[in-house]
């Protein structure tokens, strides 16, 4: 099974989701590396993922830049 950069990014973000600052930092890094369609996928995933983790919602400002 081929792992995509999107899958890798999701994995990292899930692992650091205990720390909002680290989560934001990793999200910023990911947005510089991902392709436009992957950013769309990530945006959808983030909206869903942060529903249960409101403390991470502040990081969504990075996807709207």
PDB file of C-alpha atoms in Angstrom:
ATOM      1  CA  UNK A   1       0.000   0.000   0.000  1.00  0.00           C
ATOM      2  CA  UNK A   2       1.389   3.364  -1.033  1.00  0.00           C
ATOM      3  CA  UNK A   3       1.343   5.977   1.714  1.00  0.00           C
ATOM      4  CA  UNK A   4       0.683   9.504   0.549  1.00  0.00           C
ATOM      5  CA  UNK A   5       1.992  12.725   2.013  1.00  0.00           C
ATOM      6  CA  UNK A   6      -1.591  13.365   3.094  1.00  0.00           C
ATOM      7  CA  UNK A   7      -1.661  10.099   5.076  1.00  0.00           C
ATOM      8  CA  UNK A   8       1.695  10.902   6.624  1.00  0.00           C
ATOM      9  CA  UNK A   9       0.479  14.381   7.617  1.00  0.00           C
ATOM     10  CA  UNK A  10      -2.694  13.011   9.203  1.00  0.00           C
ATOM     11  CA  UNK A  11      -0.640  10.530  11.174  1.00  0.00           C
ATOM     12  CA  UNK A  12       1.679  13.246  12.507  1.00  0.00           C
ATOM     13  CA  UNK A  13      -1.202  15.557  13.387  1.00  0.00           C
ATOM     14  CA  UNK A  14      -3.019  12.787  15.239  1.00  0.00           C
ATOM     15  CA  UNK A  15       0.128  12.037  17.249  1.00  0.00           C
ATOM     16  CA  UNK A  16       0.687  15.662  18.304  1.00  0.00           C
ATOM     17  CA  UNK A  17      -2.972  16.512  18.915  1.00  0.00           C
ATOM     18  CA  UNK A  18      -2.381  16.490  22.683  1.00  0.00           C
ATOM     19  CA  UNK A  19      -0.547  19.828  22.304  1.00  0.00           C
ATOM     20  CA  UNK A  20      -2.304  22.652  20.388  1.00  0.00           C
ATOM     21  CA  UNK A  21       0.941  24.605  19.819  1.00  0.00           C
ATOM     22  CA  UNK A  22       2.742  21.611  18.378  1.00  0.00           C
ATOM     23  CA  UNK A  23      -0.334  20.752  16.315  1.00  0.00           C
ATOM     24  CA  UNK A  24      -0.359  24.250  14.781  1.00  0.00           C
ATOM     25  CA  UNK A  25       3.360  24.084  14.058  1.00  0.00           C
ATOM     26  CA  UNK A  26       3.048  20.708  12.301  1.00  0.00           C
ATOM     27  CA  UNK A  27       0.022  21.923  10.365  1.00  0.00           C
ATOM     28  CA  UNK A  28       1.970  24.943   9.133  1.00  0.00           C
ATOM     29  CA  UNK A  29       4.825  22.690   7.970  1.00  0.00           C
ATOM     30  CA  UNK A  30       2.429  20.327   6.220  1.00  0.00           C
ATOM     31  CA  UNK A  31       0.709  23.113   4.312  1.00  0.00           C
ATOM     32  CA  UNK A  32       4.040  24.080   2.750  1.00  0.00           C
ATOM     33  CA  UNK A  33       4.597  20.537   1.444  1.00  0.00           C
ATOM     34  CA  UNK A  34       1.162  19.350   0.381  1.00  0.00           C
ATOM     35  CA  UNK A  35      -0.306  19.714  -3.082  1.00  0.00           C
ATOM     36  CA  UNK A  36      -3.470  21.839  -3.514  1.00  0.00           C
ATOM     37  CA  UNK A  37      -5.801  18.819  -3.711  1.00  0.00           C
ATOM     38  CA  UNK A  38      -4.170  17.335  -0.593  1.00  0.00           C
ATOM     39  CA  UNK A  39      -4.751  20.610   1.249  1.00  0.00           C
ATOM     40  CA  UNK A  40      -8.435  20.303   0.354  1.00  0.00           C
ATOM     41  CA  UNK A  41      -8.484  16.765   1.749  1.00  0.00           C
ATOM     42  CA  UNK A  42      -6.652  17.926   4.857  1.00  0.00           C
ATOM     43  CA  UNK A  43      -9.108  20.774   5.368  1.00  0.00           C
ATOM     44  CA  UNK A  44     -12.038  18.356   5.302  1.00  0.00           C
ATOM     45  CA  UNK A  45     -10.240  15.991   7.650  1.00  0.00           C
ATOM     46  CA  UNK A  46      -9.310  18.833  10.039  1.00  0.00           C
ATOM     47  CA  UNK A  47     -12.865  20.129  10.280  1.00  0.00           C
ATOM     48  CA  UNK A  48     -14.031  16.654  11.208  1.00  0.00           C
ATOM     49  CA  UNK A  49     -11.091  15.892  13.534  1.00  0.00           C
ATOM     50  CA  UNK A  50     -11.359  19.164  15.472  1.00  0.00           C
ATOM     51  CA  UNK A  51     -15.068  18.669  16.154  1.00  0.00           C
ATOM     52  CA  UNK A  52     -14.097  16.486  19.083  1.00  0.00           C
ATOM     53  CA  UNK A  53     -11.042  18.584  19.996  1.00  0.00           C
ATOM     54  CA  UNK A  54     -12.173  22.220  20.191  1.00  0.00           C
ATOM     55  CA  UNK A  55      -8.806  23.279  21.645  1.00  0.00           C
ATOM     56  CA  UNK A  56      -7.279  22.598  18.212  1.00  0.00           C
ATOM     57  CA  UNK A  57      -9.765  24.752  16.292  1.00  0.00           C
ATOM     58  CA  UNK A  58      -7.493  27.796  16.640  1.00  0.00           C
ATOM     59  CA  UNK A  59      -5.101  26.110  14.220  1.00  0.00           C
ATOM     60  CA  UNK A  60      -7.673  26.254  11.414  1.00  0.00           C
ATOM     61  CA  UNK A  61      -6.619  29.842  10.698  1.00  0.00           C
ATOM     62  CA  UNK A  62      -3.594  28.418   8.870  1.00  0.00           C
ATOM     63  CA  UNK A  63      -5.713  26.710   6.238  1.00  0.00           C
ATOM     64  CA  UNK A  64      -7.528  29.943   5.394  1.00  0.00           C
ATOM     65  CA  UNK A  65      -4.393  31.917   4.532  1.00  0.00           C
TER      66      UNK A  65
END
